[in-house]
Amino acid sequence: MFAFVRKRLARKLLVAVGIPSILVALAGVVWLRVETRQVAPGLWGEIAAWVTILALVTIAVHFVAIEVIVHRPLREMKLALRRARQGDFLHRVPVRGSDELAELADSFNATLKAITDLNVLRTDDALAMASMQRELALKAEVERQHALVDEANRKLEGRVSELSLLSDLSRSLNATLDLDTLCREVATLVGERLGFRAFALFLVDERQGDLFVKSAAGVHARAEGSRLAMGEGAAGSAARDGVVVRIPDIHADSRTTPSTWLPPGPGSLLAVPLVHQGACVGVLDLYRPAPNAFDDEDVRFVELAAQQVAMAVANARLHQHAVTLSLSDALTGTSNRRALFQRLELETERAERFDHTFAVAMIDVDRFGELNDAHGHLAGDKVLRQIAEILQAGIRKVDLLARHGGEEFAVVLARADREAAVGIAEKLRRAVEDANLVNAGAEGGRVTISVGVAVLRLDANRIDALVDCADAALFAAKRGGRNTVRAYAPGMRDDPHRRRDVRVTAAVEV
């Protein structure tokens, strides 16, 4: 029973008010009975009934009053607390009257309102935070997209630059067949415009089989002409194997021995072979002053450039060979008649520009017909080749030896006066005589030569007349006993027995 009373405040109040009332009523009943027992013995029953009714009515009134005034507001408050605990902060407790319970209800409602407002603020903050996070995520995504676009633009600009460079390279390489000009263009376009710290173009020496620096950029001038054996260094390895050699750190690789073209300090190296129709014609050697400075894109682009350079170098060399063949004598390897007259025109222009002179020496092999008759044409061809080698070894680098026709040779002696020309001619004559080439049909059984010399301005002012003067001097040397040297003298051209290759009708201007 006590547990039943303790669970409800209204029950406690009812017990607190009802029990004292009942006790007072019972005390009154007992007192009335004692006082009225003598006077009105029968009144006790009625008094007891009325007192009982009064007690019950009082209890009922107390019960209803406590239920209405106390228990219902408390029950509503309890319900509101339960709903609030479940998260319903919008529910409100009815406020009845102005007593303490009404104030409590009003305070509770104010608390719920504050909590609701706080939840609204928290919700707004959460929404704002979520919106901010979405904006930040969107901003990050936009920045990422911008970065991708910038990277794509950078790569696109790089590709456009590469295509522009390849176009310029193709145009420049196709504009010339001169190997020296072509190599300078390669050094400028590939070496300088690509931003390499140093660059060298190696070509394969077709005779010796090694590599030499044909052109370079960003290095000392002495680098040009330096040589590498096939297989030596990065360039030699690339040329030998026909594959790209990429060295991330030149100080950590044994293939990068000290070189005249590599700058000092750390760096990385890229060697790309120039391969045309399966043959390596050279190597592009590129340097940057930082380790691991060449990525796959660099290698790809340089390989594309190398294909064009390889084709251009091969075409230039083919053209060079063709020009050499067109200006060379097939039997002796010396210059031919065409090259001779080109050189004579060039020397004439130089003589006019710089006011100096030059000489022409015409050389004929003595009794060459007898040598052919005695030993055959093969032996005669061999002798012509031997004489060409002797003559070539005896002239200066600035002079030109050419086969004029048959067994005749011509030498253009640059910046030579009569005395110097005669001296060189005599030196050549003795060299052939001392070589002891066999000619069984000649006197003494040795091959000899006769030489005629003419000098520009002293003997003639025109090329055809100058050659004719030298030929006339040669005829005079042969008429004078062969194996001798004659300088042109007036009247030699008029000898009626001379067979002329160039007929000059005008008088020789001296």
Short mmCIF file of C-alpha atoms in Angstrom, two decimals, residues 80-400:
data_model
loop_
_atom_site.label_atom_id
_atom_site.label_comp_id
_atom_site.label_asym_id
_atom_site.label_seq_id
_atom_site.Cartn_x
_atom_site.Cartn_y
_atom_site.Cartn_z
CA ALA A 80 5.70 16.64 -22.22
CA LEU A 81 8.98 15.55 -20.63
CA ARG A 82 8.62 12.12 -22.14
CA ARG A 83 7.98 13.56 -25.62
CA ALA A 84 10.88 15.96 -25.19
CA ARG A 85 13.10 13.06 -24.24
CA GLN A 86 12.01 11.37 -27.47
CA GLY A 87 13.01 14.48 -29.44
CA ASP A 88 9.64 16.22 -29.80
CA PHE A 89 10.57 19.77 -28.78
CA LEU A 90 7.57 21.36 -30.50
CA HIS A 91 5.03 20.01 -27.97
CA ARG A 92 3.89 22.50 -25.32
CA VAL A 93 2.35 22.01 -21.83
CA PRO A 94 -1.04 23.79 -21.32
CA VAL A 95 -0.67 26.65 -18.84
CA ARG A 96 -3.72 26.92 -16.54
CA GLY A 97 -3.87 29.64 -14.02
CA SER A 98 -1.00 31.44 -12.45
CA ASP A 99 0.07 29.22 -9.60
CA GLU A 100 3.40 27.50 -9.15
CA LEU A 101 2.44 24.65 -11.46
CA ALA A 102 1.42 27.15 -14.13
CA GLU A 103 4.76 28.92 -13.70
CA LEU A 104 6.50 25.58 -13.89
CA ALA A 105 4.61 24.76 -17.08
CA ASP A 106 5.42 28.17 -18.52
CA SER A 107 9.11 27.77 -17.61
CA PHE A 108 9.07 24.29 -19.11
CA ASN A 109 7.51 25.64 -22.32
CA ALA A 110 10.12 28.43 -22.39
CA THR A 111 12.83 25.82 -21.95
CA LEU A 112 11.37 23.76 -24.79
CA LYS A 113 11.20 26.88 -26.94
CA ALA A 114 14.83 27.66 -26.15
CA ILE A 115 15.78 24.09 -26.95
CA THR A 116 13.74 24.30 -30.15
CA ASP A 117 15.43 27.55 -31.10
CA LEU A 118 18.77 25.98 -30.27
CA ASN A 119 17.91 22.98 -32.42
CA VAL A 120 16.84 25.29 -35.21
CA LEU A 121 20.15 27.15 -34.91
CA ARG A 122 21.99 23.88 -34.78
CA THR A 123 20.06 22.66 -37.80
CA ASP A 124 20.76 25.91 -39.60
CA ASP A 125 24.44 25.62 -38.64
CA ALA A 126 24.47 22.03 -39.81
CA LEU A 127 22.83 23.04 -43.08
CA ALA A 128 25.25 25.95 -43.42
CA MET A 129 28.15 23.66 -42.61
CA ALA A 130 26.92 21.09 -45.11
CA SER A 131 26.43 23.85 -47.69
CA MET A 132 29.92 25.15 -46.93
CA GLN A 133 31.35 21.67 -47.23
CA ARG A 134 29.57 21.23 -50.56
CA GLU A 135 30.91 24.58 -51.70
CA LEU A 136 34.40 23.66 -50.53
CA ALA A 137 34.13 20.31 -52.28
CA LEU A 138 32.82 22.04 -55.39
CA LYS A 139 35.62 24.61 -55.18
CA ALA A 140 38.18 21.84 -54.75
CA GLU A 141 36.69 20.03 -57.72
CA VAL A 142 36.72 23.23 -59.79
CA GLU A 143 40.33 23.86 -58.79
CA ARG A 144 41.18 20.29 -59.67
CA GLN A 145 39.49 20.69 -63.04
CA HIS A 146 41.31 23.99 -63.54
CA ALA A 147 44.57 22.26 -62.69
CA LEU A 148 43.75 19.52 -65.19
CA VAL A 149 42.86 22.13 -67.81
CA ASP A 150 46.06 24.05 -67.06
CA GLU A 151 48.06 20.85 -67.31
CA ALA A 152 46.27 19.95 -70.53
CA ASN A 153 46.94 23.46 -71.88
CA ARG A 154 50.58 23.19 -70.85
CA LYS A 155 50.90 19.84 -72.58
CA LEU A 156 49.03 21.18 -75.58
CA GLU A 157 51.33 24.19 -75.75
CA GLY A 158 54.27 21.82 -75.47
CA ARG A 159 52.91 19.66 -78.29
CA VAL A 160 52.20 22.74 -80.42
CA SER A 161 55.73 23.97 -79.72
CA GLU A 162 57.10 20.56 -80.62
CA LEU A 163 55.06 20.42 -83.81
CA SER A 164 56.18 23.95 -84.66
CA LEU A 165 59.78 22.99 -84.04
CA LEU A 166 59.41 19.81 -86.10
CA SER A 167 57.85 21.88 -88.88
CA ASP A 168 60.67 24.43 -88.71
CA LEU A 169 63.19 21.61 -88.57
CA SER A 170 61.65 19.90 -91.58
CA ARG A 171 61.52 23.16 -93.53
CA SER A 172 65.11 24.07 -92.65
CA LEU A 173 66.46 20.61 -93.36
CA ASN A 174 64.68 20.40 -96.67
CA ALA A 175 65.95 23.84 -97.68
CA THR A 176 69.57 22.75 -98.02
CA LEU A 177 71.63 19.79 -99.09
CA ASP A 178 74.84 21.26 -97.76
CA LEU A 179 75.90 19.13 -94.82
CA ASP A 180 77.64 21.94 -92.91
CA THR A 181 74.64 24.27 -93.19
CA LEU A 182 72.30 21.45 -92.27
CA CYS A 183 74.26 20.60 -89.12
CA ARG A 184 74.30 24.23 -88.01
CA GLU A 185 70.53 24.36 -88.42
CA VAL A 186 70.15 21.21 -86.32
CA ALA A 187 72.34 22.70 -83.57
CA THR A 188 70.23 25.87 -83.56
CA LEU A 189 66.78 24.28 -83.71
CA VAL A 190 67.22 21.12 -81.66
CA GLY A 191 69.92 22.30 -79.30
CA GLU A 192 68.99 25.88 -78.50
CA ARG A 193 65.20 26.09 -78.98
CA LEU A 194 64.51 23.01 -76.86
CA GLY A 195 66.31 24.52 -73.89
CA PHE A 196 69.09 21.99 -73.59
CA ARG A 197 72.12 23.23 -71.68
CA ALA A 198 74.45 21.58 -74.17
CA PHE A 199 74.03 19.73 -77.43
CA ALA A 200 76.30 17.87 -79.83
CA LEU A 201 75.61 16.32 -83.20
CA PHE A 202 77.87 13.32 -83.82
CA LEU A 203 78.26 11.95 -87.34
CA VAL A 204 79.66 8.58 -88.32
CA ASP A 205 82.91 8.88 -90.25
CA GLU A 206 82.27 6.68 -93.28
CA ARG A 207 85.97 6.02 -93.82
CA GLN A 208 87.27 5.48 -90.29
CA GLY A 209 84.07 4.09 -88.78
CA ASP A 210 84.20 6.24 -85.62
CA LEU A 211 82.16 9.27 -84.49
CA PHE A 212 83.09 12.94 -84.61
CA VAL A 213 81.32 16.08 -83.38
CA LYS A 214 80.04 17.87 -86.46
CA SER A 215 78.21 20.71 -84.67
CA ALA A 216 77.49 21.67 -81.08
CA ALA A 217 75.72 24.30 -78.98
CA GLY A 218 76.36 25.48 -75.44
CA VAL A 219 79.88 24.02 -75.32
CA HIS A 220 83.43 25.14 -76.02
CA ALA A 221 84.36 25.52 -79.66
CA ARG A 222 87.06 22.86 -79.35
CA ALA A 223 84.31 20.25 -78.96
CA GLU A 224 83.69 20.32 -82.71
CA GLY A 225 85.83 17.75 -84.43
CA SER A 226 86.47 15.67 -81.30
CA ARG A 227 86.10 11.95 -81.86
CA LEU A 228 84.67 8.88 -80.15
CA ALA A 229 85.25 5.27 -81.02
CA MET A 230 82.19 3.21 -81.90
CA GLY A 231 80.80 1.90 -78.59
CA GLU A 232 82.62 4.52 -76.51
CA GLY A 233 80.52 6.70 -74.23
CA ALA A 234 76.78 7.25 -74.49
CA ALA A 235 76.96 8.41 -78.11
CA GLY A 236 79.15 5.48 -79.13
CA SER A 237 76.81 3.01 -77.41
CA ALA A 238 73.76 4.54 -79.08
CA ALA A 239 75.46 4.42 -82.51
CA ARG A 240 76.71 0.86 -82.08
CA ASP A 241 73.45 -0.61 -80.76
CA GLY A 242 71.02 1.67 -82.58
CA VAL A 243 69.02 2.35 -79.39
CA VAL A 244 68.37 5.38 -77.21
CA VAL A 245 70.75 5.74 -74.26
CA ARG A 246 69.36 7.71 -71.31
CA ILE A 247 71.74 8.41 -68.41
CA PRO A 248 70.02 9.93 -65.34
CA ASP A 249 73.28 10.96 -63.65
CA ILE A 250 76.47 11.36 -65.66
CA HIS A 251 78.63 11.05 -62.54
CA ALA A 252 77.15 7.66 -61.65
CA ASP A 253 77.54 6.04 -65.07
CA SER A 254 80.80 4.66 -66.44
CA ARG A 255 79.79 5.46 -70.02
CA THR A 256 80.12 9.21 -69.45
CA THR A 257 83.88 9.53 -69.28
CA PRO A 258 85.31 13.09 -69.27
CA SER A 259 84.45 14.65 -72.60
CA THR A 260 85.37 17.90 -74.33
CA TRP A 261 81.74 18.69 -75.01
CA LEU A 262 80.12 17.81 -71.66
CA PRO A 263 80.01 20.80 -69.26
CA PRO A 264 81.32 20.27 -65.72
CA GLY A 265 78.96 19.58 -62.85
CA PRO A 266 76.03 17.23 -62.33
CA GLY A 267 73.57 16.51 -65.09
CA SER A 268 71.78 13.93 -67.21
CA LEU A 269 72.45 12.82 -70.77
CA LEU A 270 70.32 11.59 -73.65
CA ALA A 271 71.88 10.00 -76.73
CA VAL A 272 69.52 9.28 -79.65
CA PRO A 273 70.88 7.45 -82.72
CA LEU A 274 70.23 8.84 -86.22
CA VAL A 275 69.09 5.75 -88.08
CA HIS A 276 68.20 5.85 -91.77
CA GLN A 277 67.24 2.71 -93.67
CA GLY A 278 68.72 0.54 -90.94
CA ALA A 279 72.09 2.29 -90.86
CA CYS A 280 73.27 4.69 -88.16
CA VAL A 281 74.53 7.94 -89.65
CA GLY A 282 75.08 9.81 -86.37
CA VAL A 283 73.86 10.56 -82.84
CA LEU A 284 72.06 13.45 -81.17
CA ASP A 285 73.67 13.95 -77.76
CA LEU A 286 71.69 16.17 -75.36
CA TYR A 287 72.63 17.40 -71.88
CA ARG A 288 70.72 19.06 -69.04
CA PRO A 289 72.34 20.25 -65.77
CA ALA A 290 70.10 18.21 -63.45
CA PRO A 291 69.70 14.50 -62.69
CA ASN A 292 66.73 12.69 -64.26
CA ALA A 293 66.01 15.67 -66.51
CA PHE A 294 64.75 13.63 -69.48
CA ASP A 295 61.28 12.07 -69.28
CA ASP A 296 59.53 9.79 -71.75
CA GLU A 297 57.99 12.75 -73.58
CA ASP A 298 61.45 14.22 -74.16
CA VAL A 299 62.69 10.91 -75.52
CA ARG A 300 59.65 10.56 -77.78
CA PHE A 301 60.07 14.04 -79.22
CA VAL A 302 63.83 13.79 -79.75
CA GLU A 303 63.29 10.47 -81.51
CA LEU A 304 60.85 12.20 -83.89
CA ALA A 305 63.37 14.96 -84.51
CA ALA A 306 66.14 12.39 -84.95
CA GLN A 307 64.19 10.66 -87.73
CA GLN A 308 64.07 13.90 -89.72
CA VAL A 309 67.71 14.72 -88.99
CA ALA A 310 68.82 11.22 -89.99
CA MET A 311 66.99 11.46 -93.31
CA ALA A 312 68.38 14.95 -93.96
CA VAL A 313 71.95 13.89 -93.11
CA ALA A 314 71.66 10.82 -95.34
CA ASN A 315 70.30 12.93 -98.21
CA ALA A 316 73.01 15.56 -97.74
CA ARG A 317 75.72 12.91 -97.77
CA LEU A 318 74.16 11.29 -100.81
CA HIS A 319 74.12 14.68 -102.51
CA GLN A 320 77.69 15.27 -101.41
CA HIS A 321 78.72 11.93 -102.89
CA ALA A 322 76.89 12.76 -106.10
CA VAL A 323 78.58 16.15 -106.32
CA THR A 324 81.93 14.55 -105.56
CA LEU A 325 81.37 11.97 -108.27
CA SER A 326 80.31 14.67 -110.72
CA LEU A 327 83.49 16.62 -109.98
CA SER A 328 85.85 13.66 -109.61
CA ASP A 329 87.70 11.49 -112.04
CA ALA A 330 86.57 7.90 -111.69
CA LEU A 331 89.99 6.39 -112.43
CA THR A 332 92.35 8.52 -110.34
CA GLY A 333 90.02 10.01 -107.72
CA THR A 334 91.27 13.50 -108.52
CA SER A 335 89.06 16.37 -109.64
CA ASN A 336 87.81 16.19 -113.20
CA ARG A 337 87.84 18.75 -116.00
CA ARG A 338 84.56 20.30 -114.82
CA ALA A 339 85.90 20.84 -111.30
CA LEU A 340 89.11 22.23 -112.78
CA PHE A 341 87.36 25.03 -114.64
CA GLN A 342 85.09 25.79 -111.68
CA ARG A 343 88.19 26.25 -109.55
CA LEU A 344 89.83 28.38 -112.24
CA GLU A 345 86.78 30.68 -112.24
CA LEU A 346 86.89 30.92 -108.46
CA GLU A 347 90.62 31.70 -108.41
CA THR A 348 90.13 34.32 -111.12
CA GLU A 349 87.46 36.06 -109.04
CA ARG A 350 89.72 35.97 -105.97
CA ALA A 351 92.62 37.34 -107.98
CA GLU A 352 90.50 40.27 -109.15
CA ARG A 353 89.09 40.94 -105.69
CA PHE A 354 92.34 40.71 -103.71
CA ASP A 355 94.73 41.81 -106.48
CA HIS A 356 96.97 38.76 -106.56
CA THR A 357 97.77 36.10 -109.14
CA PHE A 358 97.79 32.33 -109.52
CA ALA A 359 99.33 29.78 -111.87
CA VAL A 360 98.30 26.71 -113.83
CA ALA A 361 100.62 23.74 -114.37
CA MET A 362 99.77 21.29 -117.18
CA ILE A 363 101.33 17.84 -116.72
CA ASP A 364 101.69 15.05 -119.26
CA VAL A 365 103.01 11.53 -118.71
CA ASP A 366 105.94 10.98 -121.07
CA ARG A 367 105.60 8.16 -123.62
CA PHE A 368 102.36 6.97 -122.05
CA GLY A 369 101.21 5.42 -125.35
CA GLU A 370 104.30 3.23 -125.39
CA LEU A 371 103.59 2.14 -121.83
CA ASN A 372 100.07 1.09 -122.81
CA ASP A 373 101.36 -0.76 -125.85
CA ALA A 374 104.00 -2.59 -123.82
CA HIS A 375 102.00 -3.44 -120.70
CA GLY A 376 98.35 -2.95 -121.59
CA HIS A 377 95.71 -0.48 -120.49
CA LEU A 378 95.37 -1.95 -117.02
CA ALA A 379 99.02 -1.23 -116.33
CA GLY A 380 98.57 2.24 -117.83
CA ASP A 381 95.59 2.91 -115.54
CA LYS A 382 97.63 1.75 -112.57
CA VAL A 383 100.44 4.16 -113.45
CA LEU A 384 97.96 7.02 -113.80
CA ARG A 385 96.61 6.29 -110.32
CA GLN A 386 100.14 6.12 -108.90
CA ILE A 387 101.11 9.41 -110.52
CA ALA A 388 97.91 11.03 -109.23
CA GLU A 389 98.83 9.94 -105.68
CA ILE A 390 102.38 11.33 -106.06
CA LEU A 391 101.14 14.64 -107.44
CA GLN A 392 98.45 14.96 -104.77
CA ALA A 393 101.02 14.39 -102.05
CA GLY A 394 103.36 16.99 -103.57
CA ILE A 395 100.99 19.97 -103.82
CA ARG A 396 99.72 22.28 -101.10
CA LYS A 397 96.31 21.96 -99.47
CA VAL A 398 95.18 25.16 -101.14
CA ASP A 399 96.05 23.81 -104.61
CA LEU A 400 93.85 21.64 -106.84
#
